[in-house]
Tab-separated table of C-alpha atoms in Angstrom:
chain	number	residue	atom	x	y	z
A	1	MET	CA	21.131	-31.218	6.443
A	2	SER	CA	20.673	-28.280	8.692
A	3	SER	CA	19.025	-25.235	7.783
A	4	HIS	CA	21.371	-23.166	9.931
A	5	VAL	CA	24.047	-20.950	8.662
A	6	ILE	CA	26.972	-19.956	10.804
A	7	THR	CA	28.134	-16.028	10.129
A	8	GLU	CA	31.576	-14.890	9.828
A	9	TYR	CA	31.404	-13.937	13.447
A	10	GLY	CA	30.722	-17.554	14.416
A	11	LYS	CA	27.096	-17.062	15.415
A	12	GLN	CA	24.286	-19.177	14.003
A	13	ASN	CA	21.923	-17.283	11.713
A	14	ILE	CA	18.496	-19.324	11.344
A	15	PHE	CA	17.022	-16.796	8.871
A	16	GLY	CA	20.181	-17.351	6.191
A	17	LYS	CA	17.968	-18.940	3.597
A	18	GLU	CA	15.793	-16.793	1.463
A	19	PRO	CA	11.912	-17.659	0.883
A	20	GLN	CA	11.135	-18.880	-2.620
A	21	MET	CA	9.671	-15.637	-4.555
A	22	GLN	CA	5.851	-16.004	-5.615
A	23	LEU	CA	4.430	-14.188	-8.370
A	24	ASP	CA	0.904	-12.893	-8.247
A	25	GLU	CA	-0.341	-12.792	-11.938
A	26	GLU	CA	-3.127	-10.446	-11.087
A	27	TYR	CA	-1.142	-7.818	-8.887
A	28	LYS	CA	-1.395	-4.375	-10.687
A	29	GLY	CA	1.297	-2.875	-8.651
A	30	TYR	CA	1.096	-0.255	-5.708
A	31	VAL	CA	1.184	2.711	-7.867
A	32	GLN	CA	-1.770	1.868	-10.183
A	33	GLU	CA	-3.777	0.738	-7.387
A	34	ALA	CA	-2.924	3.789	-5.188
A	35	GLU	CA	-3.754	6.229	-8.250
A	36	LEU	CA	-7.290	4.410	-8.769
A	37	ALA	CA	-8.324	4.784	-4.931
A	38	ASN	CA	-6.786	8.363	-4.813
A	39	GLY	CA	-8.655	9.360	-8.013
A	40	ARG	CA	-11.971	7.713	-6.321
A	41	LEU	CA	-11.783	9.507	-3.333
A	42	ALA	CA	-11.002	12.789	-4.985
A	43	MET	CA	-14.302	12.129	-6.809
A	44	ILE	CA	-16.470	11.370	-3.878
A	45	GLY	CA	-14.969	14.413	-2.039
A	46	PHE	CA	-15.882	16.730	-4.965
A	47	VAL	CA	-19.422	15.250	-4.969
A	48	ALA	CA	-19.628	15.824	-1.463
A	49	LEU	CA	-18.296	19.411	-1.642
A	50	ILE	CA	-21.164	20.003	-4.714
A	51	GLY	CA	-23.788	18.512	-2.320
A	52	ALA	CA	-22.816	20.806	0.612
A	53	TYR	CA	-23.064	23.713	-1.710
A	54	ALA	CA	-26.301	22.823	-2.939
A	55	THR	CA	-27.948	22.159	0.246
A	56	THR	CA	-26.326	25.063	2.512
A	57	GLY	CA	-24.906	27.654	0.161
A	58	GLN	CA	-21.605	27.313	1.659
A	59	ALA	CA	-18.293	25.416	0.282
A	60	LEU	CA	-17.694	24.125	3.779
A	61	PRO	CA	-20.431	24.588	6.106
A	62	GLY	CA	-19.188	26.408	9.193
A	63	ILE	CA	-15.986	27.564	7.943
A	64	PHE	CA	-16.479	29.626	4.694
């Protein structure tokens, strides 16, 4: 059996069959992983801001 599919225009479509879906049981989802990464980076930034203020007395050294 050929894996090629002929379209309604008479052209050969070699990508006509869809691949079988795979399910990853441990995947949390893009939104959950993005929220975790965003929260962690925000905490790092806040700690860096506190450290910069404690060492220089300015919120953003060189700017404020």
